[in-house]
Amino acid sequence: MKKLPIVAIVGRTNVGKSTLFNKLSETKKAIVSSLAGTTRDRTYAEISWSDKRFKLVDTGGLDLFDETLNKQKDFQEEINENIQEQANFAVKEASLILFLIDGKAGVLPQDKELLKQLQKTKKKIILVVNKADKTSEKYSFDNKVYGLNIDDMLPVSAANGTGCGDLLDMVGKFVAKPEEEKKAKENLKIALIGKPNVGKSTLFNSIIGKNQAVVSSLPHTTRDINDFSFLYKEKQITMLDTAGIRRKSKIGYIKGQEKKVKDQLSFIEKSSMNQAISAIKKSDIVVIMIEAQKTISTQDKKIAQIISDLKKPCLIILNKWDLIPNKDSNTINEYDHYFKHHLPMIDYAKLLCISALEKQRTSKVLDTCFEIYKNYTKYIDQEILDELFEKFIRYYKPKKKRVSRSIPRKNSTLLIHGLRQIDNTPPVFYMLVKKSTDVSGHYINLLRNTLRDKIDFEGVPILIKTKR
């Protein structure tokens, strides 16, 4: 694969950066709202235009004042600093900067100050004047716009797409050809899922080795999906950090907020929820994070049910393991039993205990995901399967399912002609019988548990179907 040049969209808040990002990338990856500070993390999209390819990155506003946190000043300062750090990092890694201003508002003092900072980087800057929605507005800007003295300037409308093709043409003139990068054998997509504030972004940053995701103690800090691709042991990994999934009644709720702000927060958070569920669908492996010191909640069960319904392989990460007192060699077994009992829909999931903040055992996450994915793609040799199944039916003598306990059956023996694996990702088996309705769910569960015990299918759902 190739290492692509990076083009960063930079500007103050509410000038339309995320709208332009979505328009140029032809995606809806960036959540758009009128609320200042909606974008917090860096959001990337790969773009192909004519004969050029590059990565476009959306950033948070560099003059940020987040009104959603006006009741919590400490959190406001913490998140603002993180967002500006994310935007500054995007500028450092970019080879080209799209400096976006609001054409209708004109040039504000914040724009001038930000431009001074950008020019110190000595990087190529294209001035993009947004909100030129009508033809008459395309070049009727305030003289201060021209006074910025940027040679390459284009008016666009991120809302309706006017001028976006011309902008991509201009970008293509300045981006270099991609550098060759070591080729990966495969691409593994891993989604980090869980309730708000369980440590997903901290783990995400720890694994990728960069502070790409904004981290704070305020729940639901993450909004857009954070995705990052990298090579690990010659495999291409794409990590997806998602927003915390919480109860519908809690969406958008922060005590003391005005209705207008609450409505905007509700829209943002619902969009985040939809993106998180979309990430589960796209992923090869789902990592559900749960705080070790807390009990399983109704929301944890709902998340687990989504994973189960989509038949996804799963790793349960118990975060904040360092906070559990008086641990001994049996503690992990007790937790494993607890999770299998309370999350029966994903009782196949593998359990891993870590501390994301202290970086304890975080290095084991990717290797464990590799093990699970190997099980997910596994095909069992028919000879091995025949031998295992023969032993199984000798030990668990097959009997027909009883329709009614009060009606005895003359011949209760269930005749099974064999077991065949017909698919993987996830593994699917056919139990060959004369009549499907004769097979009880209990007997299928016995077979599923035997397969998981005798053949390593840890972390993977197993589907067993009956066929004549």
Short mmCIF file of C-alpha atoms in Angstrom, two decimals:
data_model
loop_
_atom_site.label_atom_id
_atom_site.label_comp_id
_atom_site.label_asym_id
_atom_site.label_seq_id
_atom_site.Cartn_x
_atom_site.Cartn_y
_atom_site.Cartn_z
CA MET A 1 0.00 0.00 0.00
CA LYS A 2 1.03 3.65 -0.24
CA LYS A 3 1.54 6.34 2.35
CA LEU A 4 -0.73 9.17 1.26
CA PRO A 5 -0.09 12.91 1.61
CA ILE A 6 -2.32 14.62 4.17
CA VAL A 7 -4.45 17.73 3.54
CA ALA A 8 -5.83 19.43 6.67
CA ILE A 9 -8.94 21.61 6.82
CA VAL A 10 -8.25 24.28 9.46
CA GLY A 11 -10.20 27.30 10.71
CA ARG A 12 -12.07 28.78 13.61
CA THR A 13 -15.32 27.26 14.86
CA ASN A 14 -18.51 27.20 12.80
CA VAL A 15 -16.98 28.19 9.45
CA GLY A 16 -18.12 24.90 7.86
CA LYS A 17 -15.05 22.65 8.15
CA SER A 18 -17.00 19.45 8.77
CA THR A 19 -19.55 20.28 6.06
CA LEU A 20 -16.70 20.84 3.57
CA PHE A 21 -15.00 17.63 4.73
CA ASN A 22 -18.17 15.61 4.09
CA LYS A 23 -18.72 17.26 0.70
CA LEU A 24 -15.16 16.70 -0.56
CA SER A 25 -14.98 13.12 0.75
CA GLU A 26 -18.57 12.30 -0.30
CA THR A 27 -19.19 10.81 3.13
CA LYS A 28 -21.05 11.64 6.33
CA LYS A 29 -18.13 10.76 8.60
CA ALA A 30 -18.05 14.16 10.28
CA ILE A 31 -21.04 15.09 12.44
CA VAL A 32 -22.33 18.55 11.52
CA SER A 33 -24.29 20.88 13.80
CA SER A 34 -24.54 24.60 14.53
CA LEU A 35 -23.11 24.05 18.01
CA ALA A 36 -19.56 25.34 18.45
CA GLY A 37 -17.10 22.58 19.29
CA THR A 38 -19.03 19.72 17.67
CA THR A 39 -15.82 18.35 16.10
CA ARG A 40 -13.29 17.25 18.68
CA ASP A 41 -11.10 14.51 17.24
CA ARG A 42 -9.31 14.38 13.90
CA THR A 43 -11.44 12.67 11.26
CA TYR A 44 -9.78 11.22 8.15
CA ALA A 45 -11.03 10.21 4.71
CA GLU A 46 -9.10 8.96 1.69
CA ILE A 47 -9.83 10.88 -1.51
CA SER A 48 -9.07 9.99 -5.13
CA TRP A 49 -9.31 12.85 -7.62
CA SER A 50 -8.06 12.62 -11.19
CA ASP A 51 -4.66 10.92 -10.88
CA LYS A 52 -4.01 12.01 -7.27
CA ARG A 53 -4.80 10.37 -3.94
CA PHE A 54 -4.55 11.96 -0.51
CA LYS A 55 -5.98 11.88 3.00
CA LEU A 56 -8.27 14.72 4.03
CA VAL A 57 -8.48 15.51 7.74
CA ASP A 58 -11.18 17.47 9.55
CA THR A 59 -10.19 19.33 12.72
CA GLY A 60 -11.82 21.16 15.62
CA GLY A 61 -11.96 24.93 15.74
CA LEU A 62 -8.75 26.52 16.94
CA ASP A 63 -10.55 29.41 18.66
CA LEU A 64 -12.80 27.03 20.55
CA PHE A 65 -15.26 28.06 23.21
CA ASP A 66 -17.61 25.13 23.82
CA GLU A 67 -20.99 26.42 25.03
CA THR A 68 -22.13 22.86 25.75
CA LEU A 69 -19.83 22.90 28.76
CA ASN A 70 -20.76 26.31 30.13
CA LYS A 71 -21.81 24.73 33.41
CA GLN A 72 -18.58 22.78 33.79
CA LYS A 73 -15.61 25.13 33.31
CA ASP A 74 -12.93 22.66 34.37
CA PHE A 75 -14.07 20.16 31.75
CA GLN A 76 -14.34 22.98 29.19
CA GLU A 77 -10.68 23.92 29.60
CA GLU A 78 -9.60 20.27 29.55
CA ILE A 79 -11.45 19.46 26.32
CA ASN A 80 -10.55 22.73 24.59
CA GLU A 81 -6.85 22.11 25.17
CA ASN A 82 -7.19 18.58 23.81
CA ILE A 83 -9.10 19.70 20.71
CA GLN A 84 -6.52 22.36 19.90
CA GLU A 85 -3.77 19.78 20.41
CA GLN A 86 -5.54 17.52 17.90
CA ALA A 87 -5.85 20.34 15.34
CA ASN A 88 -2.22 21.38 15.81
CA PHE A 89 -1.10 17.79 15.26
CA ALA A 90 -3.10 17.68 12.01
CA VAL A 91 -1.32 20.83 10.84
CA LYS A 92 2.09 19.32 11.66
CA GLU A 93 1.47 16.11 9.72
CA ALA A 94 -0.17 17.84 6.73
CA SER A 95 1.66 18.73 3.54
CA LEU A 96 -1.11 21.17 2.50
CA ILE A 97 -3.49 23.33 4.56
CA LEU A 98 -6.97 24.42 3.52
CA PHE A 99 -7.54 27.55 5.60
CA LEU A 100 -11.32 27.98 5.77
CA ILE A 101 -13.06 31.26 6.59
CA ASP A 102 -16.70 32.35 6.54
CA GLY A 103 -17.23 34.57 3.48
CA LYS A 104 -20.44 36.07 4.84
CA ALA A 105 -18.96 36.94 8.23
CA GLY A 106 -15.79 38.29 6.66
CA VAL A 107 -12.33 38.20 8.23
CA LEU A 108 -12.44 38.23 12.01
CA PRO A 109 -9.49 38.93 14.34
CA GLN A 110 -9.42 35.19 15.18
CA ASP A 111 -8.92 34.40 11.48
CA LYS A 112 -5.95 36.77 11.24
CA GLU A 113 -4.32 35.39 14.37
CA LEU A 114 -4.83 31.81 13.24
CA LEU A 115 -3.36 32.58 9.79
CA LYS A 116 -0.23 34.02 11.43
CA GLN A 117 0.24 30.78 13.32
CA LEU A 118 -0.29 28.69 10.17
CA GLN A 119 2.17 30.75 8.14
CA LYS A 120 4.90 30.06 10.71
CA THR A 121 4.77 26.38 9.62
CA LYS A 122 6.05 27.40 6.14
CA LYS A 123 3.52 25.02 4.60
CA LYS A 124 1.46 25.62 1.48
CA ILE A 125 -1.87 27.29 2.34
CA ILE A 126 -4.97 27.56 0.18
CA LEU A 127 -7.49 30.15 1.35
CA VAL A 128 -10.99 28.65 1.04
CA VAL A 129 -13.79 31.18 1.42
CA ASN A 130 -16.93 29.30 2.42
CA LYS A 131 -20.64 30.13 2.16
CA ALA A 132 -20.46 31.57 -1.35
CA ASP A 133 -23.83 29.96 -1.99
CA LYS A 134 -24.91 32.20 -4.88
CA THR A 135 -23.09 33.15 -8.07
CA SER A 136 -23.31 36.83 -7.10
CA GLU A 137 -21.47 36.08 -3.85
CA LYS A 138 -18.52 34.23 -5.38
CA TYR A 139 -16.18 37.19 -5.65
CA SER A 140 -18.00 39.96 -3.78
CA PHE A 141 -16.02 39.54 -0.59
CA ASP A 142 -14.89 42.09 1.94
CA ASN A 143 -11.55 43.70 1.03
CA LYS A 144 -10.13 42.15 4.19
CA VAL A 145 -10.41 38.73 2.52
CA TYR A 146 -8.08 39.86 -0.28
CA GLY A 147 -5.98 41.66 2.30
CA LEU A 148 -4.89 38.31 3.73
CA ASN A 149 -2.49 38.17 0.76
CA ILE A 150 -2.80 34.45 0.04
CA ASP A 151 -2.01 33.74 -3.61
CA ASP A 152 -4.20 30.67 -3.96
CA MET A 153 -7.80 31.43 -3.02
CA LEU A 154 -11.11 29.83 -3.96
CA PRO A 155 -14.72 30.64 -3.05
CA VAL A 156 -16.85 27.57 -2.33
CA SER A 157 -20.15 26.56 -0.87
CA ALA A 158 -19.66 23.52 1.33
CA ALA A 159 -23.45 23.34 1.69
CA ASN A 160 -24.32 22.97 -2.01
CA GLY A 161 -20.96 21.92 -3.46
CA THR A 162 -20.26 25.03 -5.55
CA GLY A 163 -16.54 25.32 -6.26
CA CYS A 164 -15.63 22.01 -4.58
CA GLY A 165 -14.49 20.42 -7.84
CA ASP A 166 -12.23 23.41 -8.54
CA LEU A 167 -10.86 23.12 -5.00
CA LEU A 168 -9.97 19.46 -5.54
CA ASP A 169 -8.26 20.39 -8.82
CA MET A 170 -6.17 22.97 -6.96
CA VAL A 171 -5.32 20.50 -4.19
CA GLY A 172 -4.19 18.03 -6.85
CA LYS A 173 -1.60 20.54 -8.12
CA PHE A 174 0.11 20.79 -4.74
CA VAL A 175 0.02 17.26 -3.26
CA ALA A 176 2.99 15.02 -3.98
CA LYS A 177 2.79 11.51 -5.31
CA PRO A 178 2.26 8.97 -2.52
CA GLU A 179 5.32 7.31 -1.04
CA GLU A 180 5.60 3.54 -1.17
CA GLU A 181 4.83 1.82 2.10
CA LYS A 182 5.36 -1.77 3.16
CA LYS A 183 2.57 -3.95 1.85
CA ALA A 184 0.28 -5.55 4.41
CA LYS A 185 -0.99 -9.12 4.17
CA GLU A 186 -4.53 -8.31 5.28
CA ASN A 187 -6.67 -5.58 6.81
CA LEU A 188 -8.31 -6.22 10.18
CA LYS A 189 -10.99 -3.78 11.38
CA ILE A 190 -11.39 -3.58 15.16
CA ALA A 191 -14.19 -1.51 16.74
CA LEU A 192 -13.99 -0.23 20.34
CA ILE A 193 -17.51 -0.15 21.78
CA GLY A 194 -18.94 0.58 25.21
CA LYS A 195 -20.78 2.98 27.47
CA PRO A 196 -19.48 6.55 27.90
CA ASN A 197 -16.34 7.12 29.95
CA VAL A 198 -15.16 3.49 30.18
CA GLY A 199 -11.74 4.31 28.69
CA LYS A 200 -12.15 3.57 24.96
CA SER A 201 -10.26 6.64 23.74
CA THR A 202 -7.47 6.11 26.27
CA LEU A 203 -7.01 2.55 25.01
CA PHE A 204 -7.27 3.71 21.39
CA ASN A 205 -4.46 6.23 21.89
CA SER A 206 -2.36 3.66 23.76
CA ILE A 207 -2.65 1.08 20.97
CA ILE A 208 -1.93 3.40 18.04
CA GLY A 209 0.81 5.23 19.94
CA LYS A 210 -0.65 8.68 19.23
CA ASN A 211 -2.95 11.09 21.04
CA GLN A 212 -5.44 11.07 18.19
CA ALA A 213 -8.60 10.81 20.30
CA VAL A 214 -9.57 13.59 22.70
CA VAL A 215 -9.63 12.19 26.24
CA SER A 216 -11.34 13.75 29.25
CA SER A 217 -13.24 12.68 32.34
CA LEU A 218 -16.44 14.12 30.84
CA PRO A 219 -18.71 11.37 29.46
CA HIS A 220 -19.36 11.33 25.70
CA THR A 221 -16.25 13.31 24.78
CA THR A 222 -15.87 11.25 21.57
CA ARG A 223 -18.40 12.15 18.87
CA ASP A 224 -17.17 11.25 15.40
CA ILE A 225 -15.71 7.80 14.73
CA ASN A 226 -11.97 7.89 15.16
CA ASP A 227 -10.35 5.52 12.69
CA PHE A 228 -6.63 4.94 12.36
CA SER A 229 -4.82 2.46 10.11
CA PHE A 230 -1.35 1.13 10.84
CA LEU A 231 0.89 -1.90 10.33
CA TYR A 232 1.32 -4.40 13.15
CA LYS A 233 3.26 -7.63 12.59
CA GLU A 234 2.89 -7.18 8.82
CA LYS A 235 -0.89 -6.88 9.12
CA GLN A 236 -2.90 -3.78 8.29
CA ILE A 237 -5.01 -2.80 11.32
CA THR A 238 -7.81 -0.25 11.33
CA MET A 239 -8.88 0.77 14.83
CA LEU A 240 -12.31 2.38 15.20
CA ASP A 241 -12.89 4.40 18.37
CA THR A 242 -16.60 5.14 18.84
CA ALA A 243 -18.78 7.34 20.99
CA GLY A 244 -20.14 5.89 24.23
CA ILE A 245 -23.53 4.23 23.76
CA ARG A 246 -25.97 5.22 26.47
CA ARG A 247 -29.71 5.05 27.19
CA LYS A 248 -32.01 6.99 24.87
CA SER A 249 -33.45 8.88 27.83
CA LYS A 250 -29.97 10.21 28.64
CA ILE A 251 -29.01 11.26 25.11
CA GLY A 252 -28.17 14.97 24.92
CA TYR A 253 -28.83 15.48 28.62
CA ILE A 254 -26.59 17.75 30.64
CA LYS A 255 -28.19 19.29 33.73
CA GLY A 256 -28.96 23.01 33.46
CA GLN A 257 -28.67 23.32 29.66
CA GLU A 258 -30.93 25.56 27.60
CA LYS A 259 -33.40 23.78 25.32
CA LYS A 260 -31.66 25.00 22.14
CA VAL A 261 -28.32 23.60 23.29
CA LYS A 262 -29.96 20.39 24.53
CA ASP A 263 -31.61 19.82 21.13
CA GLN A 264 -28.27 20.26 19.36
CA LEU A 265 -26.55 17.91 21.80
CA SER A 266 -29.31 15.37 21.28
CA PHE A 267 -28.78 15.50 17.49
CA ILE A 268 -25.00 15.17 17.86
CA GLU A 269 -25.25 12.25 20.25
CA LYS A 270 -27.85 10.38 18.18
CA SER A 271 -25.56 10.77 15.17
CA SER A 272 -22.70 9.40 17.28
CA MET A 273 -24.83 6.40 18.32
CA ASN A 274 -25.65 5.61 14.69
CA GLN A 275 -21.97 5.83 13.77
CA ALA A 276 -21.05 3.48 16.63
CA ILE A 277 -23.55 0.87 15.47
CA SER A 278 -22.29 1.31 11.90
CA ALA A 279 -18.74 0.67 13.18
CA ILE A 280 -19.89 -2.64 14.70
CA LYS A 281 -21.34 -3.68 11.34
CA LYS A 282 -18.16 -2.78 9.45
CA SER A 283 -15.74 -4.35 11.91
CA ASP A 284 -14.16 -7.80 11.82
CA ILE A 285 -13.85 -7.91 15.61
CA VAL A 286 -15.76 -5.98 18.28
CA VAL A 287 -14.02 -5.03 21.51
CA ILE A 288 -16.56 -4.15 24.17
CA MET A 289 -15.08 -2.25 27.11
CA ILE A 290 -16.55 -2.48 30.58
CA GLU A 291 -15.29 -1.02 33.85
CA ALA A 292 -14.09 -3.87 36.04
CA GLN A 293 -15.21 -2.27 39.29
CA LYS A 294 -18.83 -1.86 38.16
CA THR A 295 -21.66 -4.34 37.68
CA ILE A 296 -23.18 -5.22 34.31
CA SER A 297 -25.83 -2.65 33.37
CA THR A 298 -28.88 -2.83 31.15
CA GLN A 299 -27.00 -0.78 28.57
CA ASP A 300 -24.10 -3.27 28.57
CA LYS A 301 -26.64 -6.00 27.82
CA LYS A 302 -28.11 -3.99 24.95
CA ILE A 303 -24.67 -3.45 23.42
CA ALA A 304 -23.92 -7.16 23.81
CA GLN A 305 -27.21 -8.00 22.10
CA ILE A 306 -26.28 -5.84 19.09
CA ILE A 307 -22.96 -7.70 18.82
CA SER A 308 -24.75 -11.06 19.11
CA ASP A 309 -27.42 -10.17 16.54
CA LEU A 310 -24.71 -9.21 14.04
CA LYS A 311 -22.82 -12.49 14.73
CA LYS A 312 -19.58 -10.63 15.43
CA PRO A 313 -16.51 -12.13 17.15
CA CYS A 314 -16.00 -10.38 20.45
CA LEU A 315 -13.37 -9.50 23.04
CA ILE A 316 -14.59 -8.22 26.41
CA ILE A 317 -12.05 -5.89 27.97
CA LEU A 318 -12.31 -5.29 31.69
CA ASN A 319 -10.74 -1.88 32.07
CA LYS A 320 -9.47 -0.32 35.31
CA TRP A 321 -8.40 -3.76 36.54
CA ASP A 322 -5.85 -1.99 38.74
CA LEU A 323 -8.73 -0.68 40.88
CA ILE A 324 -9.88 -4.18 41.89
CA PRO A 325 -8.60 -4.90 45.45
CA ASN A 326 -7.41 -8.22 46.88
CA LYS A 327 -7.06 -10.02 43.53
CA ASP A 328 -5.82 -13.63 43.54
CA SER A 329 -5.39 -16.42 40.99
CA ASN A 330 -9.11 -17.22 41.06
CA THR A 331 -10.41 -13.65 40.60
CA ILE A 332 -10.38 -13.76 36.80
CA ASN A 333 -12.34 -17.06 36.83
CA GLU A 334 -14.98 -15.47 39.03
CA TYR A 335 -15.30 -12.55 36.62
CA ASP A 336 -15.47 -14.90 33.64
CA HIS A 337 -18.33 -16.82 35.27
CA TYR A 338 -20.08 -13.55 36.14
CA PHE A 339 -19.95 -12.27 32.54
CA LYS A 340 -21.09 -15.55 31.01
CA HIS A 341 -24.06 -15.53 33.39
CA HIS A 342 -25.08 -11.89 32.83
CA LEU A 343 -24.19 -11.63 29.13
CA PRO A 344 -25.30 -15.05 27.82
CA MET A 345 -25.82 -13.64 24.31
CA ILE A 346 -22.03 -13.29 23.96
CA ASP A 347 -20.95 -16.11 26.26
CA TYR A 348 -18.44 -17.03 23.55
CA ALA A 349 -16.49 -13.78 24.08
CA LYS A 350 -12.89 -13.89 25.32
CA LEU A 351 -12.05 -11.89 28.47
CA LEU A 352 -8.99 -9.66 28.91
CA CYS A 353 -8.23 -7.53 31.99
CA ILE A 354 -6.28 -4.30 31.49
CA SER A 355 -5.70 -0.80 32.76
CA ALA A 356 -5.75 1.56 29.76
CA LEU A 357 -4.63 4.54 31.84
CA GLU A 358 -1.68 2.69 33.38
CA LYS A 359 -0.96 0.83 30.10
CA GLN A 360 -1.16 -2.52 31.89
CA ARG A 361 -1.59 -5.42 29.38
CA THR A 362 -2.77 -3.03 26.64
CA SER A 363 -0.08 -4.57 24.42
CA LYS A 364 -2.01 -7.86 24.54
CA VAL A 365 -5.15 -6.41 22.93
CA LEU A 366 -4.04 -6.71 19.29
CA ASP A 367 -2.48 -10.16 19.72
CA THR A 368 -5.68 -11.38 21.36
CA CYS A 369 -7.71 -9.94 18.47
CA PHE A 370 -5.44 -11.83 16.04
CA GLU A 371 -6.14 -15.09 17.92
CA ILE A 372 -9.89 -14.46 17.79
CA TYR A 373 -9.80 -13.61 14.09
CA LYS A 374 -7.85 -16.81 13.38
CA ASN A 375 -10.68 -18.74 15.08
CA TYR A 376 -13.25 -16.71 13.14
CA THR A 377 -11.78 -17.70 9.77
CA LYS A 378 -11.01 -21.31 10.73
CA TYR A 379 -12.06 -24.32 8.63
CA ILE A 380 -11.96 -27.73 10.36
CA ASP A 381 -10.64 -30.70 8.40
CA GLN A 382 -13.52 -33.12 7.77
CA GLU A 383 -11.57 -36.09 9.13
CA ILE A 384 -11.00 -34.27 12.44
CA LEU A 385 -14.63 -33.20 12.52
CA ASP A 386 -15.88 -36.78 11.89
CA GLU A 387 -13.75 -38.13 14.74
CA LEU A 388 -14.92 -35.43 17.15
CA PHE A 389 -18.58 -35.87 16.19
CA GLU A 390 -18.44 -39.65 16.54
CA LYS A 391 -17.16 -39.28 20.10
CA PHE A 392 -19.82 -36.65 20.80
CA ILE A 393 -22.80 -38.83 19.78
CA ARG A 394 -21.39 -41.77 21.69
CA TYR A 395 -21.23 -39.68 24.86
CA TYR A 396 -24.42 -37.68 24.29
CA LYS A 397 -26.75 -40.25 22.76
CA PRO A 398 -29.02 -38.35 20.36
CA LYS A 399 -32.74 -38.46 21.09
CA LYS A 400 -35.63 -36.84 19.27
CA LYS A 401 -37.13 -33.73 20.75
CA ARG A 402 -40.32 -34.50 22.67
CA VAL A 403 -43.34 -32.54 21.49
CA SER A 404 -45.20 -33.31 24.71
CA ARG A 405 -44.04 -35.05 27.87
CA SER A 406 -47.44 -36.76 28.19
CA ILE A 407 -47.15 -38.46 24.77
CA PRO A 408 -44.46 -41.16 24.67
CA ARG A 409 -42.59 -41.78 21.42
CA LYS A 410 -42.21 -45.33 20.09
CA ASN A 411 -38.78 -44.61 18.63
CA SER A 412 -37.00 -41.76 20.41
CA THR A 413 -33.59 -42.34 18.82
CA LEU A 414 -32.45 -39.44 16.66
CA LEU A 415 -30.56 -40.59 13.58
CA ILE A 416 -27.77 -38.16 12.63
CA HIS A 417 -25.84 -38.77 9.41
CA GLY A 418 -22.93 -36.47 10.13
CA LEU A 419 -21.65 -32.95 10.70
CA ARG A 420 -20.21 -30.66 8.03
CA GLN A 421 -18.68 -27.19 8.19
CA ILE A 422 -20.08 -25.21 5.27
CA ASP A 423 -18.77 -21.71 6.01
CA ASN A 424 -16.56 -19.53 8.19
CA THR A 425 -16.63 -15.86 9.33
CA PRO A 426 -18.50 -16.98 11.41
CA PRO A 427 -18.13 -20.78 11.38
CA VAL A 428 -21.33 -22.48 10.22
CA PHE A 429 -22.03 -26.21 10.59
CA TYR A 430 -24.75 -28.45 9.16
CA MET A 431 -26.00 -31.33 11.28
CA LEU A 432 -27.38 -33.85 8.78
CA VAL A 433 -30.68 -35.28 10.04
CA LYS A 434 -33.86 -36.71 8.52
CA LYS A 435 -36.17 -34.18 10.16
CA SER A 436 -34.98 -30.81 11.49
CA THR A 437 -37.78 -30.50 14.05
CA ASP A 438 -36.55 -33.63 15.82
CA VAL A 439 -33.41 -31.84 17.02
CA SER A 440 -33.73 -29.98 20.34
CA GLY A 441 -32.09 -26.65 21.05
CA HIS A 442 -30.45 -28.25 24.09
CA TYR A 443 -28.70 -30.85 21.93
CA ILE A 444 -27.46 -28.15 19.53
CA ASN A 445 -26.07 -26.19 22.49
CA LEU A 446 -24.26 -29.31 23.72
CA LEU A 447 -22.66 -29.72 20.31
CA ARG A 448 -21.73 -26.03 20.13
CA ASN A 449 -20.06 -26.17 23.57
CA THR A 450 -18.19 -29.33 22.57
CA LEU A 451 -16.86 -27.70 19.41
CA ARG A 452 -15.74 -24.69 21.42
CA ASP A 453 -14.11 -26.89 24.05
CA LYS A 454 -12.35 -29.39 21.76
CA ILE A 455 -11.49 -27.00 18.92
CA ASP A 456 -10.38 -23.46 19.70
CA PHE A 457 -13.30 -21.22 18.78
CA GLU A 458 -12.87 -18.81 21.68
CA GLY A 459 -14.27 -15.37 21.00
CA VAL A 460 -16.33 -16.53 18.03
CA PRO A 461 -20.05 -17.29 17.57
CA ILE A 462 -20.76 -20.79 16.18
CA LEU A 463 -23.85 -21.37 14.04
CA ILE A 464 -25.28 -24.90 13.85
CA LYS A 465 -28.07 -25.60 11.39
CA THR A 466 -29.98 -28.79 10.69
CA LYS A 467 -30.33 -30.14 7.17
CA ARG A 468 -31.66 -33.30 5.51
#
